[in-house]
Short mmCIF file of C-alpha atoms and ligand atoms in Angstrom, two decimals:
data_model
loop_
_atom_site.label_atom_id
_atom_site.label_comp_id
_atom_site.label_asym_id
_atom_site.label_seq_id
_atom_site.Cartn_x
_atom_site.Cartn_y
_atom_site.Cartn_z
CA MET A 940 13.86 22.25 -21.29
CA PRO A 941 11.34 19.58 -22.49
CA GLN A 942 9.00 18.23 -19.78
CA GLN A 943 10.14 14.84 -18.61
CA PRO A 944 7.41 12.35 -17.72
CA GLN A 945 6.94 12.19 -13.93
CA PRO A 946 7.35 8.79 -12.38
CA PRO A 947 4.12 7.39 -10.91
CA VAL A 948 3.54 7.85 -7.23
CA ALA A 949 3.33 4.59 -5.24
CA GLU A 950 0.03 4.18 -3.28
CA THR A 951 1.91 2.40 -0.55
CA PRO A 952 5.35 3.06 0.78
CA ALA A 953 7.65 1.53 -1.86
CA ALA A 954 9.94 -1.31 -0.73
CA PRO A 955 13.50 -1.51 -2.05
CA LEU A 956 13.46 -3.18 -5.50
CA THR A 957 15.58 -6.08 -4.39
CA PHE A 958 13.65 -6.59 -1.19
CA LEU A 959 11.87 -9.99 -1.53
CA ALA A 960 8.59 -10.77 0.17
CA GLU A 961 8.75 -14.02 2.22
CA ASP A 962 7.02 -16.08 -0.47
CA GLU A 963 9.32 -14.72 -3.20
CA ARG A 964 12.45 -15.49 -1.13
CA LEU A 965 11.31 -19.00 -0.26
CA PHE A 966 10.44 -19.67 -4.01
CA ARG A 967 13.74 -18.15 -5.22
CA ASP A 968 15.73 -20.22 -2.72
CA SER A 969 13.95 -23.44 -3.62
CA VAL A 970 14.75 -22.86 -7.38
CA ARG A 971 18.42 -22.06 -6.50
CA GLU A 972 18.71 -25.23 -4.45
CA PHE A 973 17.21 -27.24 -7.25
CA ALA A 974 19.60 -25.66 -9.80
CA ASP A 975 22.69 -26.40 -7.64
CA ARG A 976 21.60 -29.92 -6.74
CA ASP A 977 19.88 -31.26 -9.86
CA VAL A 978 20.98 -29.05 -12.81
CA LYS A 979 24.63 -28.32 -12.10
CA PRO A 980 25.85 -31.94 -12.37
CA LEU A 981 24.31 -32.19 -15.89
CA VAL A 982 25.41 -28.84 -17.33
CA ARG A 983 28.65 -29.87 -19.08
CA GLU A 984 27.18 -33.03 -20.56
CA MET A 985 24.11 -31.34 -21.85
CA ASP A 986 26.24 -28.62 -23.38
CA GLU A 987 28.66 -30.99 -25.05
CA GLN A 988 25.82 -33.20 -26.42
CA ALA A 989 23.67 -30.15 -27.18
CA LYS A 990 20.82 -32.08 -25.51
CA PHE A 991 18.39 -31.21 -22.76
CA SER A 992 18.30 -33.96 -20.17
CA ARG A 993 14.64 -35.25 -20.12
CA SER A 994 15.23 -36.29 -16.55
CA LEU A 995 14.97 -32.66 -15.56
CA LEU A 996 11.51 -32.16 -17.09
CA ASP A 997 9.37 -33.96 -14.43
CA LYS A 998 11.49 -32.25 -11.72
CA LEU A 999 10.81 -28.78 -13.24
CA PHE A 1000 7.12 -29.52 -13.25
CA GLY A 1001 7.32 -30.86 -9.72
CA LEU A 1002 9.12 -27.73 -8.55
CA GLY A 1003 6.19 -25.58 -9.79
CA VAL A 1004 8.22 -23.50 -12.21
CA MET A 1005 6.38 -24.57 -15.45
CA GLY A 1006 3.08 -22.96 -14.60
CA ILE A 1007 4.05 -20.03 -12.36
CA GLU A 1008 1.31 -17.65 -13.18
CA ILE A 1009 -1.30 -20.29 -13.93
CA PRO A 1010 -4.14 -20.06 -11.35
CA GLU A 1011 -4.27 -22.81 -8.71
CA GLU A 1012 -7.57 -24.07 -10.01
CA HIS A 1013 -5.82 -24.94 -13.30
CA GLY A 1014 -3.05 -26.69 -11.41
CA GLY A 1015 -0.56 -23.81 -11.50
CA SER A 1016 1.33 -21.95 -8.76
CA GLY A 1017 -0.96 -18.89 -8.91
CA ALA A 1018 2.08 -16.67 -8.47
CA SER A 1019 3.21 -13.42 -10.10
CA PHE A 1020 5.24 -12.48 -13.19
CA PHE A 1021 7.98 -11.40 -10.85
CA HIS A 1022 8.14 -15.02 -9.53
CA SER A 1023 8.81 -16.11 -13.17
CA VAL A 1024 11.70 -13.62 -13.29
CA LEU A 1025 13.12 -15.04 -10.02
CA ALA A 1026 12.86 -18.61 -11.35
CA VAL A 1027 14.55 -17.75 -14.72
CA GLU A 1028 17.32 -15.86 -12.93
CA ALA A 1029 17.95 -18.61 -10.41
CA LEU A 1030 18.08 -21.39 -13.07
CA SER A 1031 20.28 -19.23 -15.46
CA ARG A 1032 22.80 -18.66 -12.65
CA VAL A 1033 23.65 -22.36 -13.21
CA ASP A 1034 22.43 -23.03 -16.76
CA PRO A 1035 20.87 -20.33 -19.06
CA SER A 1036 19.58 -23.11 -21.34
CA ILE A 1037 17.26 -24.34 -18.55
CA GLY A 1038 16.43 -20.70 -17.85
CA VAL A 1039 15.10 -20.12 -21.29
CA LEU A 1040 13.04 -23.29 -21.40
CA VAL A 1041 11.27 -22.08 -18.32
CA ASP A 1042 11.17 -18.57 -19.59
CA VAL A 1043 9.40 -19.40 -22.89
CA GLN A 1044 6.92 -21.63 -21.02
CA ASN A 1045 5.92 -18.87 -18.65
CA THR A 1046 6.53 -15.43 -20.08
CA LEU A 1047 5.51 -16.21 -23.67
CA VAL A 1048 3.30 -19.28 -23.98
CA ILE A 1049 1.33 -19.24 -20.71
CA ASN A 1050 1.27 -15.46 -20.68
CA ALA A 1051 -0.29 -15.37 -24.22
CA LEU A 1052 -2.85 -17.92 -23.35
CA GLN A 1053 -3.80 -16.27 -20.14
CA CYS A 1054 -4.16 -12.83 -21.72
CA TRP A 1055 -5.64 -13.80 -25.09
CA GLY A 1056 -7.15 -17.25 -24.77
CA SER A 1057 -10.91 -17.82 -24.66
CA ALA A 1058 -12.24 -19.62 -21.54
CA ASP A 1059 -12.41 -22.85 -23.47
CA LEU A 1060 -8.81 -22.56 -24.64
CA ARG A 1061 -7.56 -21.69 -21.14
CA ASN A 1062 -9.60 -24.60 -19.67
CA ALA A 1063 -8.12 -26.95 -22.31
CA PHE A 1064 -4.51 -25.96 -22.22
CA LEU A 1065 -3.50 -24.38 -18.89
CA PRO A 1066 -3.99 -27.58 -16.89
CA LYS A 1067 -1.79 -29.39 -19.41
CA LEU A 1068 0.90 -26.76 -19.27
CA SER A 1069 0.91 -26.90 -15.48
CA ALA A 1070 1.05 -30.64 -15.32
CA ASN A 1071 3.42 -31.98 -18.03
CA ALA A 1072 3.18 -30.16 -21.33
CA VAL A 1073 5.91 -27.90 -22.64
CA GLY A 1074 5.09 -24.89 -24.83
CA ALA A 1075 6.87 -23.09 -27.69
CA TYR A 1076 6.24 -19.74 -29.34
CA ALA A 1077 6.64 -19.66 -33.10
CA LEU A 1078 6.86 -16.32 -34.75
CA SER A 1079 10.18 -16.13 -36.61
CA GLU A 1080 10.77 -17.47 -40.14
CA ALA A 1081 13.70 -17.55 -42.53
CA GLY A 1082 12.72 -14.25 -44.08
CA SER A 1083 11.18 -12.55 -41.07
CA GLY A 1084 13.22 -12.03 -37.90
CA SER A 1085 13.42 -8.41 -36.72
CA ASP A 1086 10.72 -7.62 -39.34
CA ALA A 1087 8.53 -10.29 -37.65
CA PHE A 1088 5.24 -9.21 -39.32
CA ALA A 1089 6.58 -9.91 -42.78
CA LEU A 1090 5.95 -13.62 -41.95
CA ALA A 1091 4.86 -15.81 -44.84
CA THR A 1092 3.13 -18.72 -43.10
CA ARG A 1093 -0.43 -18.79 -44.46
CA ALA A 1094 -3.68 -19.55 -42.73
CA ALA A 1095 -6.76 -20.25 -44.82
CA LYS A 1096 -10.31 -20.69 -43.47
CA ALA A 1097 -11.48 -24.24 -43.88
CA ASP A 1098 -14.52 -26.25 -42.61
CA GLY A 1099 -14.74 -25.65 -38.87
CA GLY A 1100 -11.30 -24.02 -38.63
CA PHE A 1101 -8.20 -23.14 -40.57
CA ARG A 1102 -5.41 -24.78 -42.57
CA LEU A 1103 -1.88 -23.60 -41.98
CA THR A 1104 0.99 -23.85 -44.34
CA GLY A 1105 4.56 -22.55 -43.95
CA ARG A 1106 7.82 -22.95 -42.02
CA LYS A 1107 9.01 -21.50 -38.74
CA LEU A 1108 12.62 -21.18 -37.81
CA TRP A 1109 14.62 -20.84 -34.63
CA ILE A 1110 11.87 -22.13 -32.31
CA THR A 1111 13.00 -22.59 -28.69
CA ASN A 1112 11.72 -25.77 -27.01
CA GLY A 1113 10.85 -27.17 -30.44
CA ASN A 1114 12.07 -30.65 -29.41
CA GLU A 1115 10.30 -30.85 -26.15
CA ALA A 1116 7.09 -28.92 -26.78
CA ASP A 1117 3.60 -30.38 -27.09
CA ILE A 1118 1.82 -27.08 -27.52
CA PHE A 1119 2.85 -24.44 -30.03
CA ILE A 1120 1.60 -20.93 -30.44
CA VAL A 1121 1.98 -20.39 -34.18
CA PHE A 1122 1.62 -17.04 -35.99
CA ALA A 1123 0.32 -17.04 -39.54
CA THR A 1124 -1.38 -14.57 -41.91
CA LEU A 1125 -4.97 -14.94 -43.06
CA ASP A 1126 -4.45 -12.18 -45.65
CA PRO A 1127 -0.92 -11.15 -46.77
CA SER A 1128 -2.36 -8.08 -48.53
CA ALA A 1129 -3.57 -6.76 -45.13
CA GLY A 1130 0.03 -6.59 -43.89
CA TYR A 1131 0.27 -6.91 -40.09
CA ARG A 1132 -3.54 -6.79 -39.81
CA GLY A 1133 -3.72 -10.24 -41.35
CA ILE A 1134 -1.54 -11.88 -38.71
CA THR A 1135 -3.42 -14.35 -36.45
CA ALA A 1136 -2.26 -16.56 -33.55
CA PHE A 1137 -3.19 -20.24 -33.32
CA VAL A 1138 -2.68 -22.97 -30.77
CA VAL A 1139 -1.24 -26.03 -32.55
CA GLU A 1140 -0.65 -29.39 -30.91
CA ARG A 1141 2.28 -31.58 -31.81
CA GLY A 1142 0.01 -34.37 -32.93
CA PHE A 1143 -2.01 -32.40 -35.49
CA PRO A 1144 -1.70 -33.93 -38.96
CA GLY A 1145 0.43 -31.72 -41.13
CA PHE A 1146 2.62 -30.51 -38.30
CA ALA A 1147 6.25 -31.62 -37.86
CA VAL A 1148 9.31 -30.51 -36.02
CA GLY A 1149 12.23 -30.22 -38.43
CA LYS A 1150 16.01 -29.63 -38.14
CA LYS A 1151 17.51 -28.74 -34.77
CA GLU A 1152 20.14 -26.00 -34.84
CA ASP A 1153 23.74 -26.61 -33.73
CA LYS A 1154 24.56 -23.50 -31.75
CA LEU A 1155 27.41 -21.43 -30.20
CA GLY A 1156 25.61 -21.19 -26.81
CA ILE A 1157 22.58 -22.31 -24.82
CA ARG A 1158 23.22 -25.62 -26.54
CA ALA A 1159 20.95 -27.63 -24.32
CA SER A 1160 18.05 -25.53 -25.31
CA SER A 1161 16.53 -26.95 -28.50
CA THR A 1162 16.06 -24.44 -31.35
CA CYS A 1163 14.09 -26.00 -34.21
CA GLU A 1164 12.48 -25.52 -37.55
CA LEU A 1165 8.69 -26.22 -37.62
CA ILE A 1166 7.01 -27.45 -40.75
CA VAL A 1167 3.34 -26.93 -41.22
CA GLU A 1168 1.83 -28.43 -44.37
CA ASP A 1169 -1.87 -28.00 -44.77
CA CYS A 1170 -2.19 -28.45 -41.02
CA ARG A 1171 -5.80 -28.33 -39.87
CA VAL A 1172 -6.42 -26.19 -36.75
CA PRO A 1173 -9.89 -26.19 -35.16
CA ARG A 1174 -11.57 -22.86 -34.89
CA ALA A 1175 -11.54 -23.17 -31.05
CA ASN A 1176 -7.76 -22.95 -31.26
CA LEU A 1177 -7.73 -19.39 -32.48
CA LEU A 1178 -5.79 -17.37 -29.93
CA GLY A 1179 -7.29 -13.84 -29.74
CA GLU A 1180 -9.19 -12.48 -32.72
CA SER A 1181 -8.52 -13.07 -36.36
CA GLY A 1182 -6.14 -10.43 -37.60
CA LYS A 1183 -5.09 -9.47 -34.09
CA GLY A 1184 -2.08 -11.73 -33.89
CA TYR A 1185 0.22 -8.78 -34.10
CA LYS A 1186 -1.16 -7.51 -30.80
CA VAL A 1187 -0.66 -10.98 -29.26
CA ALA A 1188 2.93 -10.95 -30.45
CA ILE A 1189 3.76 -7.39 -29.50
CA GLU A 1190 2.34 -7.62 -26.03
CA THR A 1191 3.70 -11.00 -25.11
CA LEU A 1192 7.20 -10.16 -26.41
CA ASN A 1193 7.22 -6.89 -24.46
CA GLU A 1194 6.77 -9.07 -21.34
CA GLY A 1195 8.93 -11.89 -22.59
CA ARG A 1196 12.00 -9.65 -22.96
CA ILE A 1197 11.94 -9.01 -19.21
CA GLY A 1198 12.34 -12.80 -18.90
CA ILE A 1199 15.43 -12.61 -21.14
CA GLY A 1200 16.70 -9.87 -18.92
CA ALA A 1201 16.32 -12.29 -15.98
CA GLN A 1202 18.21 -14.96 -17.92
CA MET A 1203 21.02 -12.52 -18.56
CA ILE A 1204 21.37 -11.27 -14.92
CA GLY A 1205 21.27 -14.87 -13.69
CA LEU A 1206 24.05 -15.75 -16.16
CA ALA A 1207 26.07 -12.66 -15.13
CA ARG A 1208 25.61 -13.60 -11.41
CA GLY A 1209 26.72 -17.13 -12.05
CA ALA A 1210 29.84 -15.99 -13.87
CA LEU A 1211 30.69 -13.41 -11.17
CA ASP A 1212 30.17 -15.94 -8.29
CA ALA A 1213 32.45 -18.44 -10.02
CA THR A 1214 35.05 -15.68 -10.55
CA ILE A 1215 34.95 -14.47 -6.99
CA LYS A 1216 35.60 -17.93 -5.77
CA TYR A 1217 38.41 -18.59 -8.31
CA VAL A 1218 40.37 -15.36 -7.65
CA LYS A 1219 40.47 -16.13 -3.95
CA GLU A 1220 41.89 -19.61 -4.58
CA ARG A 1221 44.29 -19.03 -7.47
CA LYS A 1222 47.76 -17.96 -6.40
CA GLN A 1223 50.32 -16.07 -8.43
CA PHE A 1224 53.42 -14.15 -7.25
CA GLY A 1225 52.96 -15.80 -3.88
CA LYS A 1226 49.39 -14.59 -3.19
CA ALA A 1227 45.85 -14.98 -4.21
CA ILE A 1228 45.14 -13.01 -7.41
CA ALA A 1229 42.22 -11.44 -5.48
CA GLU A 1230 44.82 -9.46 -3.51
CA PHE A 1231 45.91 -7.49 -6.57
CA GLN A 1232 44.10 -4.12 -6.69
CA ALA A 1233 43.67 -4.30 -10.47
CA VAL A 1234 41.71 -7.57 -10.05
CA GLN A 1235 39.66 -6.15 -7.10
CA HIS A 1236 38.65 -3.20 -9.22
CA GLN A 1237 37.66 -5.42 -12.16
CA ILE A 1238 35.50 -7.55 -9.80
CA ALA A 1239 33.99 -4.38 -8.24
CA ARG A 1240 33.15 -3.06 -11.70
CA ALA A 1241 31.43 -6.35 -12.54
CA ALA A 1242 29.49 -6.18 -9.29
CA VAL A 1243 28.30 -2.60 -10.25
CA ASP A 1244 27.21 -3.96 -13.62
CA VAL A 1245 25.25 -6.83 -12.16
CA GLU A 1246 23.52 -4.71 -9.57
CA ALA A 1247 22.51 -2.05 -12.12
CA ALA A 1248 21.14 -4.65 -14.53
CA THR A 1249 19.27 -6.48 -11.73
CA LEU A 1250 17.58 -3.27 -10.69
CA THR A 1251 16.32 -2.67 -14.28
CA VAL A 1252 14.97 -6.23 -14.65
CA TYR A 1253 13.26 -6.14 -11.20
CA ASN A 1254 11.81 -2.74 -11.93
CA ALA A 1255 10.39 -3.81 -15.26
CA ALA A 1256 8.85 -6.91 -13.79
CA ARG A 1257 7.40 -5.11 -10.76
CA LEU A 1258 5.89 -2.45 -13.04
CA ARG A 1259 4.30 -5.19 -15.16
CA ASP A 1260 2.85 -6.80 -12.05
CA ALA A 1261 1.56 -3.43 -10.80
CA GLY A 1262 -0.28 -2.92 -14.16
CA ARG A 1263 1.89 0.12 -14.99
CA PRO A 1264 3.40 0.90 -18.44
CA PHE A 1265 6.72 -0.89 -18.82
CA LEU A 1266 7.55 -0.92 -22.55
CA THR A 1267 10.62 1.36 -22.22
CA GLU A 1268 11.80 -0.23 -19.00
CA ALA A 1269 11.55 -3.76 -20.55
CA ALA A 1270 13.66 -2.70 -23.54
CA ILE A 1271 16.15 -1.00 -21.26
CA CYS A 1272 16.43 -4.04 -19.01
CA LYS A 1273 17.00 -6.40 -21.92
CA ILE A 1274 19.66 -4.36 -23.56
CA LEU A 1275 21.53 -3.56 -20.32
CA SER A 1276 21.37 -7.04 -18.90
CA SER A 1277 22.46 -8.73 -22.10
CA GLU A 1278 25.47 -6.35 -22.45
CA VAL A 1279 26.34 -6.81 -18.76
CA ALA A 1280 26.13 -10.61 -19.21
CA GLU A 1281 28.62 -10.50 -22.08
CA ARG A 1282 31.02 -8.12 -20.24
CA VAL A 1283 30.99 -10.06 -17.03
CA ALA A 1284 31.36 -13.43 -18.66
CA SER A 1285 34.19 -12.03 -20.78
CA LEU A 1286 35.90 -10.73 -17.59
CA ALA A 1287 35.34 -14.15 -15.99
CA VAL A 1288 37.24 -15.82 -18.82
CA ASN A 1289 40.07 -13.35 -18.47
CA LEU A 1290 40.39 -13.79 -14.70
CA PHE A 1291 40.31 -17.55 -15.00
CA GLY A 1292 43.36 -17.24 -17.36
CA GLY A 1293 44.07 -20.35 -19.33
CA ASN A 1294 41.47 -22.11 -17.22
CA GLY A 1295 38.86 -19.65 -18.53
CA PHE A 1296 39.40 -21.04 -21.97
CA VAL A 1297 38.85 -24.70 -21.29
CA LYS A 1298 35.67 -26.63 -20.75
CA GLU A 1299 36.65 -28.13 -17.35
CA TYR A 1300 35.67 -24.67 -15.86
CA PRO A 1301 32.29 -23.10 -16.11
CA VAL A 1302 33.04 -19.68 -17.52
CA GLU A 1303 33.70 -20.27 -21.19
CA LYS A 1304 30.13 -21.64 -21.40
CA PHE A 1305 28.73 -18.55 -19.77
CA TYR A 1306 30.66 -16.47 -22.35
CA ARG A 1307 29.18 -18.43 -25.22
CA ASP A 1308 25.67 -18.44 -23.67
CA ALA A 1309 25.72 -14.66 -23.14
CA LYS A 1310 25.73 -13.80 -26.81
CA ILE A 1311 22.13 -14.82 -27.39
CA GLY A 1312 20.78 -12.16 -25.12
CA GLN A 1313 21.50 -9.50 -27.70
CA ILE A 1314 19.73 -11.45 -30.45
CA TYR A 1315 16.45 -13.13 -29.49
CA GLU A 1316 13.23 -11.51 -28.56
CA GLY A 1317 14.29 -8.41 -30.48
CA THR A 1318 17.98 -7.64 -31.15
CA SER A 1319 19.73 -4.79 -29.35
CA ASN A 1320 19.21 -2.41 -32.29
CA LEU A 1321 15.45 -3.08 -32.07
CA GLN A 1322 15.47 -2.39 -28.32
CA LEU A 1323 17.25 0.94 -28.94
CA GLN A 1324 14.67 1.72 -31.59
CA THR A 1325 11.86 1.12 -29.01
CA ILE A 1326 13.62 3.27 -26.33
CA ALA A 1327 14.28 6.05 -28.75
CA LYS A 1328 10.75 6.04 -30.02
CA GLN A 1329 9.35 6.38 -26.50
CA ILE A 1330 11.74 9.13 -25.31
CA LEU A 1331 11.74 11.19 -28.45
CA GLN A 1332 8.00 11.30 -29.02
C1 FAD B 2601 18.82 -19.53 -30.11
C2 FAD B 2601 17.64 -18.80 -30.74
C3 FAD B 2601 16.35 -19.00 -30.17
C4 FAD B 2601 15.21 -18.37 -30.78
N1 FAD B 2601 13.95 -18.65 -30.29
C5 FAD B 2601 12.88 -18.16 -30.94
C6 FAD B 2601 11.60 -18.61 -30.57
O1 FAD B 2601 11.35 -19.40 -29.56
N2 FAD B 2601 10.52 -18.07 -31.30
C7 FAD B 2601 10.72 -17.23 -32.34
O2 FAD B 2601 9.69 -16.81 -32.97
N3 FAD B 2601 11.92 -16.79 -32.71
C8 FAD B 2601 13.05 -17.24 -32.00
N4 FAD B 2601 14.31 -16.85 -32.39
C9 FAD B 2601 14.51 -15.91 -33.50
C10 FAD B 2601 15.01 -14.58 -33.03
O3 FAD B 2601 13.96 -13.86 -32.33
C11 FAD B 2601 15.54 -13.83 -34.23
O4 FAD B 2601 16.66 -14.49 -34.64
C12 FAD B 2601 15.78 -12.37 -33.92
O5 FAD B 2601 14.57 -11.68 -33.72
C13 FAD B 2601 16.58 -11.68 -35.07
O6 FAD B 2601 16.05 -11.96 -36.32
P1 FAD B 2601 17.06 -12.37 -37.49
O7 FAD B 2601 17.78 -13.57 -36.94
O8 FAD B 2601 16.18 -12.67 -38.69
O9 FAD B 2601 18.02 -11.19 -37.74
P2 FAD B 2601 17.77 -9.94 -38.68
O10 FAD B 2601 16.48 -9.39 -38.39
O11 FAD B 2601 18.16 -10.32 -40.05
O12 FAD B 2601 18.85 -8.95 -38.13
C14 FAD B 2601 20.28 -8.98 -38.50
C15 FAD B 2601 20.91 -7.78 -37.97
O13 FAD B 2601 20.32 -6.53 -38.49
C16 FAD B 2601 19.89 -5.65 -37.54
N5 FAD B 2601 18.56 -5.02 -37.98
C17 FAD B 2601 17.50 -5.56 -38.53
N6 FAD B 2601 16.61 -4.66 -38.74
C18 FAD B 2601 17.08 -3.44 -38.30
C19 FAD B 2601 16.54 -2.15 -38.24
N7 FAD B 2601 15.36 -1.92 -38.63
N8 FAD B 2601 17.37 -1.17 -37.65
C20 FAD B 2601 18.51 -1.49 -37.18
N9 FAD B 2601 19.15 -2.71 -37.24
C21 FAD B 2601 18.36 -3.69 -37.77
C22 FAD B 2601 19.61 -6.52 -36.33
O14 FAD B 2601 19.73 -5.74 -35.11
C23 FAD B 2601 20.76 -7.59 -36.40
O15 FAD B 2601 21.90 -7.07 -35.91
C24 FAD B 2601 15.42 -17.50 -31.81
C25 FAD B 2601 16.75 -17.26 -32.32
C26 FAD B 2601 17.79 -17.87 -31.82
C27 FAD B 2601 19.12 -17.69 -32.41
#
């Protein structure tokens, strides 16, 4: 038998994964209350109009969920990555579109700046991101999705900085963002070793936000094209070293996909909660449909799914906060939670019957929103590739 890697031994007695420390519980509850009170009434309208309600933005900043890991001296909450996971989950239980806005801000943009930004860059941008600036993370292009490092956006050295030219596609928060992390290559002949990350501000000459996509799900989350035409970026806005952008991308996306796991378990939990309520109320054959054993077993199966996916997401996040390797666990949590979200949302539609198919009830939206979990931040095939590579080595 091949030797299996041994799990690390905890230095302190390990708490149950779903056990929340007092500050984690208070934080999670405050985000849940906000989602139920302030987001829920807007969900249907935002979905129909495919438009994020700007009225929510100040409230999200006020709630402290737009700078979760930013240190307090830069105006952030000084909390952990796990807190970001709790926030994304709690918001996605009500609207996965709001969940992903907060997810990209924290797990990709702030994370990349904190890990790779120079002191000057962190001092310049972290206070803005905690106060009122939204961030976006621009890697994908028309010709480079899964093969992200085949990107064609060019960076050329210019006086005191760089000039960027190219187009980015599918960029979440494109409409709302003020600060964009843009990946470009300084030297296409160097392959992935030419890729470099830059911090680009919306107002830079030569930068524009293009077409917004009309989508199946997470419709209130903006997904936009970015156009950079001879856009001048000061040298100080280099994120990490020249030619090390691939490391910035790989490492932040490894963490970011735990956030997508959180979005998907929140979505699944929201769909399951709505279904439990509905099956207790809906009567057929003279009794609540929850009284039929077939329905009970379907609900129980969904609860098993949600619990299992939640454990993988919390585990990956807690490993990351503990400074332990989490690459395989992050890929596992993303693939499992996105499949669970799709399955649970699909069951929810079935158990709502005809009402599951109409927009008056919340579950058809959860079903549409679930699909994205298997696509962005690495498709399911790419997650399987990562998992296989780790366990077969
Ligand atoms: C709503 C939305 C928001 C997004 N937000 C962002 C964002 O903020 N920033 C950003 O940079 N990008 C973003 N993206 C882009 C997203 O990350 C890509 O769409 C995703 O990585 C897949 O790339 P692709 O669309 O080019 O598909 P492709 O790479 O063309 O894949 C198509 C199919 O081929 C399969 N495939 C490809 N290569 C392999 C392989 N080697 N082995 C097996 N199967 C393979 C894939 O699994 C998939 O099923 C977003 C996309 C969407 C739809």
